[in-house]
Amino acid sequence: MSKQIYQDKFYTHFDVKKYHKEYQQKVQNIKWVSKHGFYPFIHFQMNCSKYTNDLKGDKFLKEKVRDIYYAAHIDRFIYEYYGNRLNNQYNNYVKSKGIGKVSTAYRNCMPGKCNIDFAKEVFEYIVKCKSAYIFVGDFSKFFDKLDHKYLKEKIKCVIGQESLDPADYAIYKNITRFTYIEAADIEFEKDKLQRDMRQLDKYFQTQEFQQFKKKYLHKNVKDYQIPQGSSISAVYANVYMIDFDKKINDYVTSHKGLYRRYCDDIIIVIPMTKKEVSNGRTNKISKFIYNVRDDIPNLELNEDKTEHFFYGNGKIRKLKGQSNLVNYLGFTFDGKSVRIRDKSLFKFYCRAYRKIKKVNETEDEKSFNAGKKAVYRSYTHLGANKNSKSYGNFLSYVYKADDIFSQSKLLESNIRNQIKKHWYKIDSKLKR
């Protein structure tokens, strides 16, 4: 097993914490996997609320939560191994169809590339167009809506077989008919928060777990939805979109444009004059996109929430939407300069201020100094290490983004300006 595929993670779950090397032969054995009894996922909701602008330009908080499911250790090894295998088959398939560059999320064939590089590619393409129409949208409740029967047919297309092998079928069946237990129910039963049980080898002993499951186990009985959070679910999502990607990309490239999809976020850029926009050419393009959407089961690309822009004379102008900024993969683009999305900075400072508040409440000097050091490490340039892949903080990411965008001859980066006062904002709030 390659370390690039597997990472030993020692969170607490329903099975004991494991090293992947001890399970290499079992995981690679198709017959063993086909008979493996999968544990339930643990489910929780992640708060993804964000600040956005209304039609008047005023900011408001848009409430949003995302359902996350995480697997037991042995199950995660299986999903990672067979997810990587399916990812390789997917890469070969999309390359043969001429859409190898369309999907940029969850790929194992783009080493060293991240969302910063993908955003840079799109923004540079916009500038090169001189004038262009830009379509930005996302699929609502993407993982929650994936149709099981359609997904299975697309998997068979990708692997080039009329049926799934025993391991692939066992995994497909477990992902589509997944079972799960709420994290809150574990905390209720144990009368402890999850963070206070991290030292446990597992949450329950075998007999105790069987009784617990009888009370709290949930099962997906719908003919759609897969759990977001497992590594193979991410690959399934890309596989599900092969027909959509092929049809949209063929159409867009025939108009000398660019189409990219990052999981459930899509962006389309087509060279176009202002006169062509006035003559309604954008309506024909968006109609084609929605017609393709309707050909794929359960895709929800809400027409009211899609944004349409025109780029010309170095400026972005909204045709339909709430802003004159293109938001893509965590960055905003105004036609010339690139910035980190305000939402990301807002979250960064909110987390920092919460931590500072706790540190300021400590009574003894030793605890305060330790907390102060931790704040500096997590929320200032003192903890940023842009040359490390494993360590650093949010500012490490900011510096990396600025470095990448600054290399462009077509774009201006205003990213460092956004955080130039971070030291004053953080340090001034520490009382002692």
Coordinates of C-alpha atoms in Angstrom, one line a residue:
M1 CA 0.0 0.0 0.0
S2 CA 1.4 3.4 -1.0
K3 CA 1.7 6.0 1.7
Q4 CA 0.3 8.4 -0.9
I5 CA -3.0 6.5 -0.9
Y6 CA -3.2 5.7 2.8
Q7 CA -2.7 7.8 5.9
D8 CA -2.9 6.4 9.4
K9 CA -5.4 8.6 11.3
F10 CA -6.0 7.9 14.9
Y11 CA -9.5 9.4 15.5
T12 CA -11.9 7.4 17.8
H13 CA -14.5 5.3 16.0
F14 CA -16.4 2.0 16.4
D15 CA -13.3 -0.1 15.6
V16 CA -9.9 0.2 17.2
K17 CA -7.3 2.6 15.8
K18 CA -5.2 0.8 13.1
Y19 CA -2.1 1.0 11.1
H20 CA -2.8 0.4 7.4
K21 CA 0.3 -1.9 6.9
E22 CA -1.3 -4.5 9.1
Y23 CA -4.3 -4.7 6.8
Q24 CA -2.6 -4.5 3.4
Q25 CA -3.2 -8.1 2.3
K26 CA -6.8 -8.2 3.5
V27 CA -7.8 -4.9 1.8
Q28 CA -6.3 -6.0 -1.5
N29 CA -8.1 -9.3 -1.4
I30 CA -11.3 -8.9 -3.4
K31 CA -12.9 -12.0 -1.8
W32 CA -12.2 -10.7 1.7
V33 CA -13.6 -7.3 0.9
S34 CA -16.7 -8.8 -0.7
K35 CA -17.5 -10.5 2.7
H36 CA -16.4 -7.7 4.9
G37 CA -19.0 -6.3 7.4
F38 CA -18.8 -2.5 7.2
Y39 CA -19.3 -0.4 10.3
P40 CA -21.8 2.5 10.3
F41 CA -20.5 5.9 9.4
I42 CA -20.6 8.6 12.1
H43 CA -22.5 11.6 11.0
F44 CA -22.4 15.3 12.0
Q45 CA -23.3 18.6 10.4
M46 CA -20.6 21.1 9.5
N47 CA -21.6 24.8 9.6
C48 CA -20.9 26.3 6.2
S49 CA -22.8 29.6 6.7
K50 CA -21.3 32.5 4.8
Y51 CA -21.6 36.2 4.5
T52 CA -22.9 37.4 1.1
N53 CA -24.3 40.5 -0.5
D54 CA -27.9 41.2 -1.3
L55 CA -29.1 43.1 -4.3
K56 CA -28.5 46.4 -2.5
G57 CA -24.9 45.4 -1.8
D58 CA -25.5 44.9 1.9
K59 CA -23.9 41.9 3.6
F60 CA -26.1 39.2 5.3
L61 CA -25.4 35.8 6.8
K62 CA -26.5 32.9 4.5
E63 CA -27.2 29.9 6.7
K64 CA -25.9 26.6 5.3
V65 CA -24.9 23.3 6.8
R66 CA -23.2 20.3 5.2
D67 CA -23.7 16.7 6.2
I68 CA -20.4 14.9 6.8
Y69 CA -20.0 11.1 7.3
Y70 CA -16.7 9.6 8.4
A71 CA -15.8 5.9 8.2
A72 CA -14.3 3.4 10.6
H73 CA -10.6 2.8 10.2
I74 CA -10.7 -0.6 8.4
D75 CA -13.5 0.7 6.1
R76 CA -11.5 3.8 5.3
F77 CA -8.6 1.7 4.1
I78 CA -11.0 -0.1 1.8
Y79 CA -12.5 3.1 0.4
E80 CA -9.1 4.6 -0.1
Y81 CA -7.6 1.6 -1.9
Y82 CA -10.6 0.9 -4.2
G83 CA -11.3 4.6 -4.6
N84 CA -7.8 5.1 -5.9
R85 CA -8.2 2.1 -8.3
L86 CA -11.5 3.6 -9.6
N87 CA -9.8 7.0 -9.8
N88 CA -7.2 5.5 -12.1
Q89 CA -9.8 4.0 -14.3
Y90 CA -11.7 7.3 -14.4
N91 CA -8.6 9.2 -15.4
N92 CA -8.1 6.8 -18.4
Y93 CA -11.8 7.0 -19.3
V94 CA -12.1 10.8 -19.4
K95 CA -8.8 11.2 -21.2
S96 CA -10.1 8.9 -23.9
K97 CA -13.2 11.1 -24.2
G98 CA -11.3 14.3 -24.4
I99 CA -12.4 15.7 -21.1
G100 CA -9.4 14.9 -19.0
K101 CA -8.9 18.5 -17.8
V102 CA -12.6 19.3 -17.0
S103 CA -12.9 17.9 -13.5
T104 CA -10.3 19.3 -11.1
A105 CA -11.5 17.9 -7.7
Y106 CA -10.6 14.6 -6.1
R107 CA -8.1 13.6 -8.9
N108 CA -5.0 11.5 -8.2
C109 CA -3.3 12.5 -11.5
M110 CA -2.6 16.2 -10.7
P111 CA 0.3 16.1 -8.2
G112 CA 1.2 19.5 -6.8
K113 CA -2.0 21.2 -8.1
C114 CA -4.6 22.7 -5.9
N115 CA -7.6 25.0 -6.1
I116 CA -5.2 28.0 -6.3
D117 CA -3.8 26.7 -9.6
F118 CA -7.2 25.9 -11.0
A119 CA -8.6 29.3 -10.2
K120 CA -5.5 31.0 -11.7
E121 CA -6.1 29.0 -14.9
V122 CA -9.7 30.2 -15.2
F123 CA -9.0 33.8 -14.4
E124 CA -6.1 34.0 -16.9
Y125 CA -8.3 32.5 -19.6
I126 CA -10.9 35.2 -18.9
V127 CA -8.3 37.9 -19.5
K128 CA -7.0 36.3 -22.6
C129 CA -10.5 36.4 -24.1
K130 CA -10.5 40.2 -24.2
S131 CA -14.3 40.0 -23.9
A132 CA -16.3 37.0 -22.7
Y133 CA -19.5 35.6 -21.2
I134 CA -19.0 33.8 -17.9
F135 CA -21.5 31.3 -16.4
V136 CA -21.0 30.3 -12.7
G137 CA -23.2 27.8 -10.9
D138 CA -23.3 25.0 -8.4
F139 CA -25.4 21.9 -7.9
S140 CA -27.6 22.0 -4.8
K141 CA -27.3 19.1 -2.4
F142 CA -25.0 17.3 -4.8
F143 CA -24.1 14.1 -2.8
D144 CA -27.5 14.0 -1.3
K145 CA -29.2 13.6 -4.7
L146 CA -27.0 11.1 -6.7
D147 CA -29.2 8.4 -8.2
H148 CA -28.0 4.9 -7.3
K149 CA -29.1 3.1 -10.5
Y150 CA -27.6 5.8 -12.8
L151 CA -24.4 5.9 -10.7
K152 CA -23.9 2.1 -11.1
E153 CA -24.3 2.4 -14.9
K154 CA -21.6 5.1 -15.0
I155 CA -19.3 3.1 -12.9
K156 CA -19.6 0.2 -15.4
C157 CA -18.9 2.6 -18.2
V158 CA -15.7 3.8 -16.6
I159 CA -14.4 0.3 -15.7
G160 CA -15.4 -1.0 -19.1
Q161 CA -17.3 -4.0 -17.7
E162 CA -20.9 -5.2 -17.8
S163 CA -20.8 -5.8 -14.0
L164 CA -18.9 -4.9 -10.9
D165 CA -16.4 -7.3 -9.4
P166 CA -17.3 -8.6 -5.9
A167 CA -15.3 -6.0 -4.0
D168 CA -16.6 -3.0 -6.1
Y169 CA -20.1 -4.3 -5.7
A170 CA -19.8 -4.7 -1.9
I171 CA -18.5 -1.1 -1.6
Y172 CA -21.1 0.3 -4.0
K173 CA -23.9 -1.5 -2.0
N174 CA -22.5 -0.2 1.3
I175 CA -22.1 3.4 0.0
T176 CA -25.6 3.6 -1.5
R177 CA -27.3 1.7 1.3
F178 CA -25.1 3.3 4.0
T179 CA -25.8 3.1 7.7
Y180 CA -24.9 5.8 10.1
I181 CA -25.0 6.9 13.7
E182 CA -25.3 10.5 14.9
A183 CA -22.2 11.9 16.7
A184 CA -24.6 13.5 19.1
D185 CA -26.1 10.1 20.1
I186 CA -22.7 8.8 21.0
E187 CA -22.1 11.8 23.2
F188 CA -25.5 11.4 24.8
E189 CA -24.9 7.7 25.5
K190 CA -21.4 8.2 26.9
D191 CA -22.3 11.5 28.6
K192 CA -19.1 13.0 27.2
L193 CA -18.1 15.3 24.3
Q194 CA -16.2 13.7 21.4
R195 CA -13.2 15.8 22.1
D196 CA -13.1 14.3 25.6
M197 CA -13.0 10.7 24.2
R198 CA -10.1 11.1 21.9
Q199 CA -7.9 8.9 24.1
L200 CA -10.3 5.9 23.8
D201 CA -9.3 3.1 21.5
K202 CA -12.9 2.9 20.4
Y203 CA -16.2 4.2 21.6
F204 CA -17.8 0.9 22.7
Q205 CA -16.8 -2.7 23.5
T206 CA -18.4 -5.3 21.2
Q207 CA -21.4 -6.2 23.3
E208 CA -22.0 -2.6 24.3
F209 CA -21.9 -1.6 20.6
Q210 CA -24.5 -4.2 19.6
Q211 CA -26.9 -2.8 22.1
F212 CA -26.1 0.8 21.1
K213 CA -26.8 0.1 17.4
K214 CA -30.3 -1.3 18.2
K215 CA -31.3 2.1 19.6
Y216 CA -29.5 4.6 17.3
L217 CA -28.7 3.0 13.9
H218 CA -30.0 4.9 10.8
K219 CA -30.1 3.5 7.3
N220 CA -30.5 5.2 3.9
V221 CA -33.4 3.4 2.3
K222 CA -33.8 5.9 -0.6
D223 CA -32.7 5.0 -4.1
Y224 CA -30.5 8.1 -4.1
Q225 CA -27.8 9.8 -1.9
I226 CA -24.3 8.8 -1.0
P227 CA -22.4 9.9 2.1
Q228 CA -20.1 12.9 1.7
G229 CA -16.9 12.4 3.5
S230 CA -15.5 9.0 2.3
S231 CA -12.8 9.0 -0.3
I232 CA -14.6 6.8 -2.7
S233 CA -17.7 9.0 -2.5
A234 CA -15.6 11.8 -4.0
V235 CA -14.6 9.5 -6.9
Y236 CA -18.2 8.4 -7.4
A237 CA -19.3 12.0 -7.7
N238 CA -16.9 12.5 -10.6
V239 CA -17.9 9.3 -12.3
Y240 CA -21.6 10.3 -12.0
M241 CA -20.8 13.5 -14.0
I242 CA -19.1 11.9 -17.1
D243 CA -22.0 12.4 -19.5
F244 CA -22.7 16.0 -18.3
D245 CA -19.0 16.9 -18.5
K246 CA -18.7 15.4 -22.0
K247 CA -21.8 17.2 -23.5
I248 CA -21.0 20.6 -21.9
N249 CA -17.3 20.4 -22.8
D250 CA -18.0 19.5 -26.4
Y251 CA -20.4 22.4 -26.7
V252 CA -18.2 24.9 -25.0
T253 CA -15.0 24.0 -26.8
S254 CA -16.9 24.2 -30.1
H255 CA -17.4 27.8 -29.2
K256 CA -13.7 28.2 -28.3
G257 CA -14.5 28.4 -24.6
L258 CA -13.4 26.8 -21.4
Y259 CA -15.4 24.6 -19.0
R260 CA -14.2 23.5 -15.6
R261 CA -16.0 21.6 -12.8
Y262 CA -14.7 21.4 -9.2
C263 CA -17.0 18.8 -7.6
D264 CA -20.4 20.6 -7.6
D265 CA -19.0 24.0 -8.7
I266 CA -19.0 24.8 -12.4
I267 CA -17.6 27.7 -14.5
I268 CA -17.9 28.3 -18.2
V269 CA -16.1 31.0 -20.1
I270 CA -17.0 31.7 -23.8
P271 CA -15.4 34.5 -25.9
M272 CA -18.2 36.9 -26.8
T273 CA -18.7 40.5 -27.8
K274 CA -21.0 42.9 -26.0
K275 CA -23.1 43.0 -29.1
E276 CA -23.6 39.3 -29.0
V277 CA -24.7 39.5 -25.4
S278 CA -27.2 42.1 -26.3
N279 CA -28.5 39.9 -29.2
G280 CA -29.3 37.1 -26.7
R281 CA -26.5 34.7 -27.4
T282 CA -26.1 34.0 -23.7
N283 CA -29.7 32.8 -23.4
K284 CA -29.0 30.1 -26.0
I285 CA -25.9 28.9 -24.1
S286 CA -27.6 28.8 -20.7
K287 CA -30.6 27.0 -22.2
F288 CA -28.3 24.3 -23.6
I289 CA -26.7 23.9 -20.1
Y290 CA -30.0 23.5 -18.4
N291 CA -31.2 21.0 -21.1
V292 CA -28.1 18.9 -20.4
R293 CA -28.8 19.2 -16.7
D294 CA -32.3 17.8 -17.2
D295 CA -30.8 14.7 -19.0
I296 CA -29.0 13.7 -15.8
P297 CA -31.0 12.3 -12.9
N298 CA -31.4 14.4 -9.9
L299 CA -29.1 17.2 -10.8
E300 CA -30.2 20.5 -9.3
L301 CA -28.6 23.5 -11.0
N302 CA -30.9 26.2 -9.8
E303 CA -31.4 28.8 -12.6
D304 CA -32.3 31.5 -10.0
K305 CA -28.9 31.0 -8.2
T306 CA -26.6 30.8 -11.2
E307 CA -24.6 33.9 -12.0
H308 CA -23.9 35.4 -15.4
F309 CA -21.2 37.9 -16.1
F310 CA -19.7 39.8 -19.0
Y311 CA -16.0 40.5 -19.1
G312 CA -14.7 43.5 -21.2
N313 CA -12.2 46.3 -20.9
G314 CA -10.6 44.7 -17.9
K315 CA -13.8 44.7 -15.9
I316 CA -16.4 42.1 -14.7
R317 CA -20.0 43.2 -15.1
K318 CA -22.9 41.2 -13.8
L319 CA -25.6 40.2 -16.2
K320 CA -27.5 38.2 -13.6
G321 CA -26.5 37.8 -10.0
Q322 CA -25.7 39.8 -6.8
S323 CA -22.2 40.9 -7.4
N324 CA -19.7 42.3 -10.0
L325 CA -17.1 39.8 -8.8
V326 CA -16.6 36.3 -10.0
N327 CA -16.4 34.0 -7.0
Y328 CA -14.5 30.8 -7.7
L329 CA -12.8 28.2 -5.5
G330 CA -12.3 30.6 -2.6
F331 CA -11.2 33.6 -4.6
T332 CA -12.8 36.7 -6.1
F333 CA -11.9 38.3 -9.4
D334 CA -12.9 41.7 -10.6
G335 CA -11.3 41.5 -14.1
K336 CA -7.9 42.5 -13.0
S337 CA -7.1 41.7 -9.4
V338 CA -7.5 38.5 -7.3
R339 CA -8.5 38.5 -3.6
I340 CA -9.2 35.9 -1.0
R341 CA -13.0 35.6 -0.5
D342 CA -14.2 37.8 2.4
K343 CA -15.9 34.8 4.0
S344 CA -12.6 33.0 4.5
L345 CA -11.0 36.0 6.2
F346 CA -14.1 36.5 8.4
K347 CA -13.9 32.9 9.6
F348 CA -10.1 33.2 10.2
Y349 CA -10.5 36.2 12.5
C350 CA -13.6 34.8 14.2
R351 CA -11.7 31.7 15.2
A352 CA -8.7 33.8 16.3
Y353 CA -10.8 36.1 18.5
R354 CA -12.6 33.1 20.1
K355 CA -9.2 31.6 21.0
I356 CA -7.9 35.0 22.3
K357 CA -11.0 35.4 24.5
K358 CA -10.3 32.1 26.2
V359 CA -6.6 33.0 26.6
N360 CA -7.5 36.3 28.2
E361 CA -9.7 34.6 30.7
T362 CA -6.9 32.5 32.1
E363 CA -5.8 33.7 35.6
D364 CA -2.2 32.6 36.0
E365 CA 0.7 34.1 34.0
K366 CA 2.1 30.7 32.9
S367 CA -1.1 29.6 31.3
F368 CA -1.6 33.0 29.6
N369 CA 1.9 32.9 28.1
A370 CA 1.3 29.4 26.8
G371 CA -2.0 30.4 25.3
K372 CA -0.5 33.5 23.8
K373 CA 2.2 31.4 22.1
A374 CA -0.4 29.1 20.7
V375 CA -2.3 32.1 19.3
Y376 CA 0.8 33.4 17.6
R377 CA 1.5 30.0 16.2
S378 CA -2.0 29.4 14.8
Y379 CA -3.0 32.9 13.7
T380 CA 0.0 35.0 12.8
H381 CA 3.0 34.8 10.4
L382 CA 5.1 33.3 13.2
G383 CA 3.3 30.0 12.6
A384 CA 3.2 30.2 8.9
N385 CA 5.5 27.9 7.0
K386 CA 4.8 28.3 3.3
N387 CA 7.5 25.8 2.4
S388 CA 5.9 22.9 4.3
K389 CA 3.1 20.7 3.1
S390 CA 2.3 19.4 6.5
Y391 CA 2.6 22.3 8.8
G392 CA 1.5 26.0 8.9
N393 CA -1.7 27.9 9.3
F394 CA -4.2 29.9 7.3
L395 CA -1.6 32.5 6.5
S396 CA 0.6 29.8 5.0
Y397 CA -2.2 29.2 2.5
V398 CA -2.6 33.0 1.9
Y399 CA 1.1 33.4 1.2
K400 CA 1.1 30.5 -1.1
A401 CA -1.9 31.9 -3.0
D402 CA -0.3 35.3 -3.3
D403 CA 3.0 33.7 -4.6
I404 CA 1.1 31.7 -7.3
F405 CA -1.1 34.5 -8.5
S406 CA 1.8 37.0 -8.4
Q407 CA 3.6 34.8 -11.0
S408 CA 0.9 35.6 -13.5
K409 CA 1.6 38.2 -16.1
L410 CA -2.1 38.7 -16.6
L411 CA -3.4 39.0 -13.1
E412 CA -2.8 41.3 -10.1
S413 CA -2.8 39.8 -6.6
N414 CA -4.2 41.9 -3.8
I415 CA -4.1 39.0 -1.4
R416 CA -1.2 40.1 0.9
N417 CA -2.9 43.5 1.3
Q418 CA -5.9 41.7 2.8
I419 CA -3.8 40.3 5.8
K420 CA -1.2 43.0 6.2
K421 CA -2.8 44.2 9.5
H422 CA -3.2 40.7 10.9
W423 CA -0.5 41.2 13.5
Y424 CA -2.0 44.3 14.9
K425 CA -5.5 42.8 14.9
I426 CA -4.3 39.7 16.8
D427 CA -1.7 41.2 19.1
S428 CA -3.8 44.2 20.2
K429 CA -6.5 41.9 21.6
L430 CA -4.2 40.0 23.8
K431 CA -4.5 41.8 27.2
R432 CA -1.1 41.1 28.8

